[in-house]
Amino acid sequence: MVSTLQSWPEPVVRVQSLSDSGINAIPECYIKPIYDRPSSLDLQSIETNIPIIDLANLDSDDPTLRKTTLDLISDACRHWGFFQVINHGVSHRLMESTRRIWREFFHLPLHLKQEHANSPTTYEGYGSRIGVAKGAKLDWSDYFFLLFRPVSMRDERKWPAQPLACRELVSEYNEEVMKLCGKLMKVFSLNLGLEEEYLENAFGGDEIGAALRVNFYPKCPQPDLTLGISPHSDPGGITILLPDDHVSGLQVRKDDAWVTVKPIPNAFIINLADQLQVISNAKYRSVEHRVIVNSSEERVSLAFFYNPRGDILIQPAKQLITDEEPALYQPMTFNEYRSFIRLNGLHGKSQVESLKSPR
């Protein structure tokens, strides 16, 4: 544990410990530039919400009902890049139990959590920062990151042994969310006019990558000065988010404004990521988003990342390329893409847009 903590460029401070200490002002390293701070309008309730889609009719024998659901998903992918789903097939009990056991993990004594302290090599384990730049502006959150697929990369010994049953619950939860990802990939393929298995195969089939990041956002004495997670778009394929259904925090960029997502009970939030924008030749949108914090309530959320195999070439589907709509993006593997955005310090809208081919 000591060696992993020493691999960071600066001493690792747990945000939860700062919050629990009763400070009235946050340290300078968490204060965002003025242009990145939440405005007073952002912190107010806005009536707009991302689309909410009932997946029950995807399996309907009535082609009209099935088409209606497919069309709703298509519209959300093309105009929002985000939507919530209900009747998705994952047990509500499993969702609640998994979220609860992670909340319990973050409330364990610090020395037990520190046994899982991570390093910037893989980020697996208990962490409080991303990136190794000295003097970087940090986010007001702690997290636990674990690898799930391919199976060769999974090491459940690195997952928390406490609370009891955590490893078993997490494994069961991840398997169920993997099935939901597979179902959505087929829908996305069909809505693009591709074969049902196209996207799944383009991502690497049985060698698709998957990981879970559990986010913990402690109470913050100055929520107007910082963010739980800074603005970014997700680099991979799909993100399935299980939010804290009692406290809002996720904000999605829509038409140059920030929309606060209002979670509904037993729903997942679906987030299309950069590689789907590339394969769809920008017919689908990977949208910038961020997380705000508050002074009165902590939050826990689970982000499941479903990504292409690292060494497989990702490029616009040839079936979607015409003289009128040429390929917008240069071919690149997912590993190359992650290295590219890391080396160039890219985030948010600049990530996938920077890959566009010169016209």
mmCIF file of C-alpha atoms in Angstrom:
data_model
loop_
_atom_site.group_PDB
_atom_site.id
_atom_site.type_symbol
_atom_site.label_atom_id
_atom_site.label_comp_id
_atom_site.label_asym_id
_atom_site.label_seq_id
_atom_site.Cartn_x
_atom_site.Cartn_y
_atom_site.Cartn_z
ATOM 1 C CA MET A 1 0.000 0.000 0.000
ATOM 2 C CA VAL A 2 2.827 2.435 0.871
ATOM 3 C CA SER A 3 4.539 1.824 -2.475
ATOM 4 C CA THR A 4 1.351 2.486 -4.451
ATOM 5 C CA LEU A 5 0.685 5.723 -2.566
ATOM 6 C CA GLN A 6 4.272 6.840 -3.181
ATOM 7 C CA SER A 7 3.846 6.330 -6.940
ATOM 8 C CA TRP A 8 1.671 9.451 -7.143
ATOM 9 C CA PRO A 9 3.439 12.811 -7.752
ATOM 10 C CA GLU A 10 2.043 14.359 -4.562
ATOM 11 C CA PRO A 11 0.731 13.032 -1.226
ATOM 12 C CA VAL A 12 -2.682 11.413 -1.713
ATOM 13 C CA VAL A 13 -5.435 13.089 0.291
ATOM 14 C CA ARG A 14 -8.804 11.360 0.589
ATOM 15 C CA VAL A 15 -11.600 13.794 -0.163
ATOM 16 C CA GLN A 16 -13.874 11.984 2.280
ATOM 17 C CA SER A 17 -11.346 12.637 5.063
ATOM 18 C CA LEU A 18 -11.296 16.335 4.186
ATOM 19 C CA SER A 19 -15.093 16.467 4.275
ATOM 20 C CA ASP A 20 -15.306 14.577 7.569
ATOM 21 C CA SER A 21 -12.732 16.895 9.176
ATOM 22 C CA GLY A 22 -15.291 19.727 9.230
ATOM 23 C CA ILE A 23 -13.362 22.220 7.095
ATOM 24 C CA ASN A 24 -15.231 25.377 6.063
ATOM 25 C CA ALA A 25 -13.098 26.147 2.994
ATOM 26 C CA ILE A 26 -11.788 23.668 0.435
ATOM 27 C CA PRO A 27 -8.051 23.517 -0.362
ATOM 28 C CA GLU A 28 -6.832 25.536 -3.341
ATOM 29 C CA CYS A 29 -6.155 22.421 -5.437
ATOM 30 C CA TYR A 30 -9.920 21.711 -5.614
ATOM 31 C CA ILE A 31 -10.956 25.220 -6.673
ATOM 32 C CA LYS A 32 -11.773 25.169 -10.383
ATOM 33 C CA PRO A 33 -11.064 28.011 -12.828
ATOM 34 C CA ILE A 34 -13.968 30.454 -12.951
ATOM 35 C CA TYR A 35 -15.116 29.196 -16.382
ATOM 36 C CA ASP A 36 -15.427 25.617 -15.042
ATOM 37 C CA ARG A 37 -17.248 26.409 -11.808
ATOM 38 C CA PRO A 38 -20.956 25.623 -11.494
ATOM 39 C CA SER A 39 -22.967 28.824 -11.809
ATOM 40 C CA SER A 40 -25.865 29.617 -9.500
ATOM 41 C CA LEU A 41 -28.191 28.688 -12.379
ATOM 42 C CA ASP A 42 -26.506 25.268 -12.695
ATOM 43 C CA LEU A 43 -27.216 24.581 -9.021
ATOM 44 C CA GLN A 44 -30.902 25.338 -9.385
ATOM 45 C CA SER A 45 -33.524 22.859 -10.546
ATOM 46 C CA ILE A 46 -34.190 23.030 -14.305
ATOM 47 C CA GLU A 47 -37.231 21.238 -15.661
ATOM 48 C CA THR A 48 -35.516 19.707 -18.705
ATOM 49 C CA ASN A 49 -34.460 16.074 -18.325
ATOM 50 C CA ILE A 50 -32.802 13.511 -20.579
ATOM 51 C CA PRO A 51 -35.191 11.077 -22.335
ATOM 52 C CA ILE A 52 -36.681 8.233 -20.278
ATOM 53 C CA ILE A 53 -37.262 5.047 -22.284
ATOM 54 C CA ASP A 54 -39.120 1.877 -21.303
ATOM 55 C CA LEU A 55 -37.266 -1.126 -22.746
ATOM 56 C CA ALA A 56 -40.092 -3.607 -22.064
ATOM 57 C CA ASN A 57 -41.368 -3.473 -25.636
ATOM 58 C CA LEU A 58 -38.017 -4.413 -27.191
ATOM 59 C CA ASP A 59 -39.139 -8.026 -26.741
ATOM 60 C CA SER A 60 -42.722 -7.406 -27.805
ATOM 61 C CA ASP A 61 -44.386 -9.568 -30.451
ATOM 62 C CA ASP A 62 -46.081 -6.397 -31.695
ATOM 63 C CA PRO A 63 -43.772 -4.887 -34.351
ATOM 64 C CA THR A 64 -45.356 -1.444 -33.885
ATOM 65 C CA LEU A 65 -44.516 -1.345 -30.178
ATOM 66 C CA ARG A 66 -40.999 -2.597 -30.842
ATOM 67 C CA LYS A 67 -40.413 -0.003 -33.577
ATOM 68 C CA THR A 68 -41.656 2.790 -31.313
ATOM 69 C CA THR A 69 -39.037 1.834 -28.703
ATOM 70 C CA LEU A 70 -36.295 1.544 -31.329
ATOM 71 C CA ASP A 71 -37.197 4.998 -32.663
ATOM 72 C CA LEU A 72 -37.092 6.546 -29.170
ATOM 73 C CA ILE A 73 -33.627 5.097 -28.604
ATOM 74 C CA SER A 74 -32.449 6.274 -32.028
ATOM 75 C CA ASP A 75 -33.641 9.799 -31.359
ATOM 76 C CA ALA A 76 -31.925 9.871 -27.956
ATOM 77 C CA CYS A 77 -28.640 8.610 -29.462
ATOM 78 C CA ARG A 78 -28.670 11.209 -32.220
ATOM 79 C CA HIS A 79 -29.801 14.246 -30.237
ATOM 80 C CA TRP A 80 -28.781 13.673 -26.619
ATOM 81 C CA GLY A 81 -26.167 10.934 -26.320
ATOM 82 C CA PHE A 82 -27.802 10.189 -22.944
ATOM 83 C CA PHE A 83 -31.059 8.566 -21.839
ATOM 84 C CA GLN A 84 -32.527 6.718 -18.861
ATOM 85 C CA VAL A 85 -33.944 3.215 -19.177
ATOM 86 C CA ILE A 86 -36.542 1.369 -17.111
ATOM 87 C CA ASN A 87 -37.683 -2.266 -17.400
ATOM 88 C CA HIS A 88 -34.128 -3.053 -18.450
ATOM 89 C CA GLY A 89 -33.983 -6.602 -17.090
ATOM 90 C CA VAL A 90 -31.567 -6.055 -14.188
ATOM 91 C CA SER A 91 -32.961 -6.927 -10.759
ATOM 92 C CA HIS A 92 -33.913 -3.884 -8.701
ATOM 93 C CA ARG A 93 -32.851 -5.775 -5.581
ATOM 94 C CA LEU A 94 -29.418 -6.384 -7.082
ATOM 95 C CA MET A 95 -29.056 -2.724 -8.050
ATOM 96 C CA GLU A 96 -29.945 -1.503 -4.567
ATOM 97 C CA SER A 97 -27.831 -4.123 -2.784
ATOM 98 C CA THR A 98 -24.773 -3.352 -4.889
ATOM 99 C CA ARG A 99 -25.085 0.399 -4.390
ATOM 100 C CA ARG A 100 -25.610 -0.100 -0.645
ATOM 101 C CA ILE A 101 -22.569 -2.343 -0.195
ATOM 102 C CA TRP A 102 -20.352 0.192 -1.955
ATOM 103 C CA ARG A 103 -21.647 2.947 0.322
ATOM 104 C CA GLU A 104 -20.703 0.687 3.225
ATOM 105 C CA PHE A 105 -17.218 0.258 1.742
ATOM 106 C CA PHE A 106 -16.619 4.000 1.654
ATOM 107 C CA HIS A 107 -17.674 4.239 5.298
ATOM 108 C CA LEU A 108 -15.175 1.605 6.435
ATOM 109 C CA PRO A 109 -12.238 2.822 8.568
ATOM 110 C CA LEU A 110 -9.609 4.505 6.403
ATOM 111 C CA HIS A 111 -6.905 1.916 7.101
ATOM 112 C CA LEU A 112 -9.090 -0.844 5.614
ATOM 113 C CA LYS A 113 -9.739 1.164 2.451
ATOM 114 C CA GLN A 114 -6.058 2.067 2.161
ATOM 115 C CA GLU A 115 -5.257 -1.631 1.764
ATOM 116 C CA HIS A 116 -6.702 -1.180 -1.743
ATOM 117 C CA ALA A 117 -4.899 2.108 -2.516
ATOM 118 C CA ASN A 118 -4.270 2.382 -6.244
ATOM 119 C CA SER A 119 -1.411 3.598 -8.402
ATOM 120 C CA PRO A 120 -1.449 5.556 -11.684
ATOM 121 C CA THR A 121 -0.220 2.451 -13.536
ATOM 122 C CA THR A 122 -3.666 0.824 -13.887
ATOM 123 C CA TYR A 123 -5.844 2.869 -11.480
ATOM 124 C CA GLU A 124 -7.218 -0.395 -10.091
ATOM 125 C CA GLY A 125 -8.345 0.021 -6.510
ATOM 126 C CA TYR A 126 -9.157 2.893 -4.142
ATOM 127 C CA GLY A 127 -8.243 6.299 -5.549
ATOM 128 C CA SER A 128 -8.749 10.032 -5.245
ATOM 129 C CA ARG A 129 -7.224 11.481 -8.399
ATOM 130 C CA ILE A 130 -6.736 10.831 -12.104
ATOM 131 C CA GLY A 131 -3.516 11.884 -13.815
ATOM 132 C CA VAL A 132 -0.007 12.467 -12.530
ATOM 133 C CA ALA A 133 0.575 16.145 -13.313
ATOM 134 C CA LYS A 134 1.940 18.034 -10.315
ATOM 135 C CA GLY A 135 -0.187 20.948 -9.173
ATOM 136 C CA ALA A 136 -3.249 19.707 -11.098
ATOM 137 C CA LYS A 137 -6.726 20.870 -10.184
ATOM 138 C CA LEU A 138 -8.422 17.927 -8.494
ATOM 139 C CA ASP A 139 -12.039 16.734 -8.381
ATOM 140 C CA TRP A 140 -14.081 16.524 -5.172
ATOM 141 C CA SER A 141 -14.498 12.741 -5.167
ATOM 142 C CA ASP A 142 -12.969 9.417 -4.222
ATOM 143 C CA TYR A 143 -13.492 6.227 -6.239
ATOM 144 C CA PHE A 144 -12.858 2.506 -6.561
ATOM 145 C CA PHE A 145 -11.904 1.198 -10.000
ATOM 146 C CA LEU A 146 -11.851 -2.478 -11.019
ATOM 147 C CA LEU A 147 -11.393 -4.416 -14.249
ATOM 148 C CA PHE A 148 -14.019 -6.982 -15.276
ATOM 149 C CA ARG A 149 -13.443 -7.968 -18.921
ATOM 150 C CA PRO A 150 -11.674 -9.533 -20.651
ATOM 151 C CA VAL A 151 -11.579 -12.277 -18.056
ATOM 152 C CA SER A 152 -7.794 -12.487 -18.395
ATOM 153 C CA MET A 153 -7.544 -8.974 -16.921
ATOM 154 C CA ARG A 154 -9.858 -9.621 -13.972
ATOM 155 C CA ASP A 155 -8.335 -10.167 -10.527
ATOM 156 C CA GLU A 156 -11.023 -10.403 -7.867
ATOM 157 C CA ARG A 157 -8.329 -10.442 -5.174
ATOM 158 C CA LYS A 158 -8.002 -6.719 -5.853
ATOM 159 C CA TRP A 159 -11.700 -6.190 -5.132
ATOM 160 C CA PRO A 160 -12.800 -5.340 -1.576
ATOM 161 C CA ALA A 161 -13.110 -8.341 0.730
ATOM 162 C CA GLN A 162 -15.078 -6.115 3.108
ATOM 163 C CA PRO A 163 -17.960 -5.583 3.459
ATOM 164 C CA LEU A 164 -18.680 -9.288 3.341
ATOM 165 C CA ALA A 165 -20.297 -10.470 0.082
ATOM 166 C CA CYS A 166 -18.969 -7.413 -1.779
ATOM 167 C CA ARG A 167 -17.041 -9.483 -4.329
ATOM 168 C CA GLU A 168 -19.966 -11.816 -5.000
ATOM 169 C CA LEU A 169 -22.431 -8.943 -5.402
ATOM 170 C CA VAL A 170 -20.140 -6.980 -7.679
ATOM 171 C CA SER A 171 -19.528 -10.002 -9.909
ATOM 172 C CA GLU A 172 -23.254 -10.721 -10.204
ATOM 173 C CA TYR A 173 -24.062 -7.055 -10.837
ATOM 174 C CA ASN A 174 -21.388 -6.723 -13.532
ATOM 175 C CA GLU A 175 -22.599 -9.847 -15.340
ATOM 176 C CA GLU A 176 -26.156 -8.503 -15.472
ATOM 177 C CA VAL A 177 -25.066 -5.089 -16.708
ATOM 178 C CA MET A 178 -22.913 -6.792 -19.367
ATOM 179 C CA LYS A 179 -26.094 -8.435 -20.684
ATOM 180 C CA LEU A 180 -27.827 -5.050 -20.841
ATOM 181 C CA CYS A 181 -24.869 -3.624 -22.781
ATOM 182 C CA GLY A 182 -25.128 -6.495 -25.275
ATOM 183 C CA LYS A 183 -28.844 -5.849 -25.756
ATOM 184 C CA LEU A 184 -28.253 -2.122 -26.331
ATOM 185 C CA MET A 185 -25.420 -2.754 -28.806
ATOM 186 C CA LYS A 186 -27.794 -4.805 -30.964
ATOM 187 C CA VAL A 187 -30.363 -2.000 -30.861
ATOM 188 C CA PHE A 188 -27.751 0.614 -31.754
ATOM 189 C CA SER A 189 -26.575 -1.533 -34.698
ATOM 190 C CA LEU A 190 -30.097 -2.027 -36.073
ATOM 191 C CA ASN A 191 -30.903 1.670 -35.710
ATOM 192 C CA LEU A 192 -27.848 2.494 -37.827
ATOM 193 C CA GLY A 193 -29.031 0.094 -40.547
ATOM 194 C CA LEU A 194 -26.262 -2.396 -39.717
ATOM 195 C CA GLU A 195 -26.375 -6.106 -38.964
ATOM 196 C CA GLU A 196 -27.504 -6.789 -35.394
ATOM 197 C CA GLU A 197 -24.068 -8.060 -34.290
ATOM 198 C CA TYR A 198 -22.050 -5.382 -36.112
ATOM 199 C CA LEU A 199 -21.085 -3.158 -33.177
ATOM 200 C CA GLU A 200 -20.421 -6.075 -30.848
ATOM 201 C CA ASN A 201 -18.046 -7.584 -33.412
ATOM 202 C CA ALA A 202 -16.432 -4.217 -34.149
ATOM 203 C CA PHE A 203 -15.647 -3.942 -30.433
ATOM 204 C CA GLY A 204 -13.938 -7.339 -30.343
ATOM 205 C CA GLY A 205 -16.701 -9.870 -29.659
ATOM 206 C CA ASP A 206 -15.789 -12.059 -26.687
ATOM 207 C CA GLU A 207 -12.713 -9.910 -25.985
ATOM 208 C CA ILE A 208 -14.652 -6.711 -25.282
ATOM 209 C CA GLY A 209 -13.319 -4.713 -22.347
ATOM 210 C CA ALA A 210 -15.378 -3.778 -19.286
ATOM 211 C CA ALA A 211 -14.620 -2.032 -16.011
ATOM 212 C CA LEU A 212 -16.479 -0.570 -13.040
ATOM 213 C CA ARG A 213 -15.767 2.754 -11.375
ATOM 214 C CA VAL A 214 -17.653 3.434 -8.146
ATOM 215 C CA ASN A 215 -17.728 7.154 -7.339
ATOM 216 C CA PHE A 216 -18.105 8.623 -3.861
ATOM 217 C CA TYR A 217 -18.897 12.338 -3.637
ATOM 218 C CA PRO A 218 -18.604 13.596 -0.035
ATOM 219 C CA LYS A 219 -20.370 16.690 1.248
ATOM 220 C CA CYS A 220 -18.555 19.848 0.181
ATOM 221 C CA PRO A 221 -18.514 23.142 2.136
ATOM 222 C CA GLN A 222 -18.082 25.202 -1.067
ATOM 223 C CA PRO A 223 -19.867 23.348 -3.881
ATOM 224 C CA ASP A 224 -19.954 26.478 -6.051
ATOM 225 C CA LEU A 225 -16.149 26.421 -6.400
ATOM 226 C CA THR A 226 -15.499 22.822 -7.422
ATOM 227 C CA LEU A 227 -16.816 19.758 -9.251
ATOM 228 C CA GLY A 228 -17.189 16.077 -8.384
ATOM 229 C CA ILE A 229 -15.914 15.210 -11.871
ATOM 230 C CA SER A 230 -14.680 17.786 -14.399
ATOM 231 C CA PRO A 231 -16.268 18.147 -17.863
ATOM 232 C CA HIS A 232 -15.370 15.265 -20.177
ATOM 233 C CA SER A 233 -16.762 12.784 -22.655
ATOM 234 C CA ASP A 234 -16.188 9.082 -22.046
ATOM 235 C CA PRO A 235 -13.518 7.604 -24.344
ATOM 236 C CA GLY A 236 -14.975 4.085 -24.692
ATOM 237 C CA GLY A 237 -18.183 2.561 -26.053
ATOM 238 C CA ILE A 238 -21.099 2.709 -23.610
ATOM 239 C CA THR A 239 -21.288 3.795 -19.979
ATOM 240 C CA ILE A 240 -24.103 2.370 -17.853
ATOM 241 C CA LEU A 241 -24.549 4.539 -14.769
ATOM 242 C CA LEU A 242 -26.397 3.499 -11.638
ATOM 243 C CA PRO A 243 -26.912 6.878 -9.964
ATOM 244 C CA ASP A 244 -27.736 7.746 -6.409
ATOM 245 C CA ASP A 245 -31.500 7.936 -6.837
ATOM 246 C CA HIS A 246 -31.966 10.353 -3.915
ATOM 247 C CA VAL A 247 -29.470 13.062 -4.889
ATOM 248 C CA SER A 248 -28.881 14.619 -8.323
ATOM 249 C CA GLY A 249 -25.382 15.459 -9.459
ATOM 250 C CA LEU A 250 -24.804 14.455 -13.088
ATOM 251 C CA GLN A 251 -25.050 17.290 -15.617
ATOM 252 C CA VAL A 252 -25.153 16.797 -19.399
ATOM 253 C CA ARG A 253 -24.255 19.469 -21.944
ATOM 254 C CA LYS A 254 -27.139 20.245 -24.266
ATOM 255 C CA ASP A 255 -27.124 23.192 -26.681
ATOM 256 C CA ASP A 256 -24.329 24.944 -24.752
ATOM 257 C CA ALA A 257 -26.181 24.657 -21.436
ATOM 258 C CA TRP A 258 -25.865 22.186 -18.557
ATOM 259 C CA VAL A 259 -28.899 20.005 -17.854
ATOM 260 C CA THR A 260 -29.069 18.393 -14.401
ATOM 261 C CA VAL A 261 -30.199 14.782 -14.780
ATOM 262 C CA LYS A 262 -33.004 13.820 -12.410
ATOM 263 C CA PRO A 263 -32.565 10.108 -11.646
ATOM 264 C CA ILE A 264 -35.709 8.021 -11.388
ATOM 265 C CA PRO A 265 -35.923 4.949 -9.128
ATOM 266 C CA ASN A 266 -34.618 1.664 -10.524
ATOM 267 C CA ALA A 267 -33.403 3.255 -13.763
ATOM 268 C CA PHE A 268 -30.002 3.206 -15.423
ATOM 269 C CA ILE A 269 -28.525 6.210 -17.195
ATOM 270 C CA ILE A 270 -27.082 5.259 -20.607
ATOM 271 C CA ASN A 271 -24.199 7.336 -21.932
ATOM 272 C CA LEU A 272 -22.881 6.862 -25.483
ATOM 273 C CA ALA A 273 -19.114 7.306 -25.595
ATOM 274 C CA ASP A 274 -16.510 8.386 -28.138
ATOM 275 C CA GLN A 275 -15.995 5.092 -29.983
ATOM 276 C CA LEU A 276 -19.681 4.854 -30.885
ATOM 277 C CA GLN A 277 -19.544 8.376 -32.290
ATOM 278 C CA VAL A 278 -16.596 7.281 -34.441
ATOM 279 C CA ILE A 279 -18.153 4.030 -35.737
ATOM 280 C CA SER A 280 -21.482 5.776 -36.436
ATOM 281 C CA ASN A 281 -19.610 8.547 -38.291
ATOM 282 C CA ALA A 282 -21.117 11.111 -35.902
ATOM 283 C CA LYS A 283 -24.705 9.943 -36.361
ATOM 284 C CA TYR A 284 -24.575 9.089 -32.639
ATOM 285 C CA ARG A 285 -23.303 11.627 -30.141
ATOM 286 C CA SER A 286 -20.777 11.288 -27.344
ATOM 287 C CA VAL A 287 -21.663 14.198 -25.110
ATOM 288 C CA GLU A 288 -19.710 16.198 -22.575
ATOM 289 C CA HIS A 289 -20.856 15.818 -18.988
ATOM 290 C CA ARG A 290 -19.732 16.645 -15.456
ATOM 291 C CA VAL A 291 -20.760 16.124 -11.831
ATOM 292 C CA ILE A 292 -21.678 18.802 -9.307
ATOM 293 C CA VAL A 293 -21.532 18.342 -5.535
ATOM 294 C CA ASN A 294 -23.484 19.784 -2.626
ATOM 295 C CA SER A 295 -22.994 20.775 0.993
ATOM 296 C CA SER A 296 -25.721 18.673 2.587
ATOM 297 C CA GLU A 297 -25.637 15.148 1.135
ATOM 298 C CA GLU A 298 -23.055 12.633 -0.027
ATOM 299 C CA ARG A 299 -23.591 10.628 -3.225
ATOM 300 C CA VAL A 300 -22.609 7.189 -4.521
ATOM 301 C CA SER A 301 -22.812 6.175 -8.188
ATOM 302 C CA LEU A 302 -21.603 3.183 -10.211
ATOM 303 C CA ALA A 303 -20.270 3.716 -13.735
ATOM 304 C CA PHE A 304 -19.884 0.544 -15.829
ATOM 305 C CA PHE A 305 -17.668 1.050 -18.882
ATOM 306 C CA TYR A 306 -18.170 -1.187 -21.933
ATOM 307 C CA ASN A 307 -15.245 -0.658 -24.290
ATOM 308 C CA PRO A 308 -13.628 -2.000 -27.455
ATOM 309 C CA ARG A 309 -10.740 -4.414 -27.180
ATOM 310 C CA GLY A 310 -7.640 -2.254 -26.883
ATOM 311 C CA ASP A 311 -5.825 -3.393 -30.027
ATOM 312 C CA ILE A 312 -8.731 -3.499 -32.478
ATOM 313 C CA LEU A 313 -8.987 -0.748 -35.115
ATOM 314 C CA ILE A 314 -11.987 1.542 -34.629
ATOM 315 C CA GLN A 315 -13.228 3.501 -37.655
ATOM 316 C CA PRO A 316 -16.503 4.623 -39.258
ATOM 317 C CA ALA A 317 -18.570 1.681 -40.507
ATOM 318 C CA LYS A 318 -18.044 1.357 -44.270
ATOM 319 C CA GLN A 319 -21.795 0.866 -44.752
ATOM 320 C CA LEU A 320 -22.342 4.418 -43.466
ATOM 321 C CA ILE A 321 -19.819 6.082 -45.780
ATOM 322 C CA THR A 322 -20.996 7.721 -49.017
ATOM 323 C CA ASP A 323 -19.751 10.461 -51.336
ATOM 324 C CA GLU A 324 -22.117 12.849 -49.576
ATOM 325 C CA GLU A 325 -21.098 11.610 -46.122
ATOM 326 C CA PRO A 326 -17.394 10.691 -46.209
ATOM 327 C CA ALA A 327 -15.586 9.211 -43.199
ATOM 328 C CA LEU A 328 -15.135 11.886 -40.545
ATOM 329 C CA TYR A 329 -12.580 10.082 -38.389
ATOM 330 C CA GLN A 330 -9.164 8.552 -38.828
ATOM 331 C CA PRO A 331 -8.841 4.833 -37.926
ATOM 332 C CA MET A 332 -7.259 4.264 -34.516
ATOM 333 C CA THR A 333 -7.185 1.509 -31.911
ATOM 334 C CA PHE A 334 -8.768 2.179 -28.534
ATOM 335 C CA ASN A 335 -5.351 1.940 -26.868
ATOM 336 C CA GLU A 336 -3.954 4.492 -29.325
ATOM 337 C CA TYR A 337 -6.937 6.757 -28.717
ATOM 338 C CA ARG A 338 -6.488 6.719 -24.946
ATOM 339 C CA SER A 339 -2.788 7.473 -25.326
ATOM 340 C CA PHE A 340 -3.582 10.260 -27.792
ATOM 341 C CA ILE A 341 -5.982 12.094 -25.494
ATOM 342 C CA ARG A 342 -3.715 11.598 -22.477
ATOM 343 C CA LEU A 343 -0.589 12.906 -24.225
ATOM 344 C CA ASN A 344 -2.447 15.875 -25.682
ATOM 345 C CA GLY A 345 -4.281 16.745 -22.480
ATOM 346 C CA LEU A 346 -7.651 16.561 -24.240
ATOM 347 C CA HIS A 347 -11.026 16.317 -22.545
ATOM 348 C CA GLY A 348 -14.665 16.959 -23.264
ATOM 349 C CA LYS A 349 -15.726 17.921 -26.765
ATOM 350 C CA SER A 350 -12.131 18.234 -27.947
ATOM 351 C CA GLN A 351 -11.455 14.504 -27.529
ATOM 352 C CA VAL A 352 -13.302 12.830 -30.375
ATOM 353 C CA GLU A 353 -13.513 16.016 -32.478
ATOM 354 C CA SER A 354 -9.715 16.129 -32.598
ATOM 355 C CA LEU A 355 -9.739 12.843 -34.539
ATOM 356 C CA LYS A 356 -11.719 14.226 -37.467
ATOM 357 C CA SER A 357 -10.009 13.725 -40.793
ATOM 358 C CA PRO A 358 -8.961 16.879 -42.681
ATOM 359 C CA ARG A 359 -11.472 17.694 -45.403
#
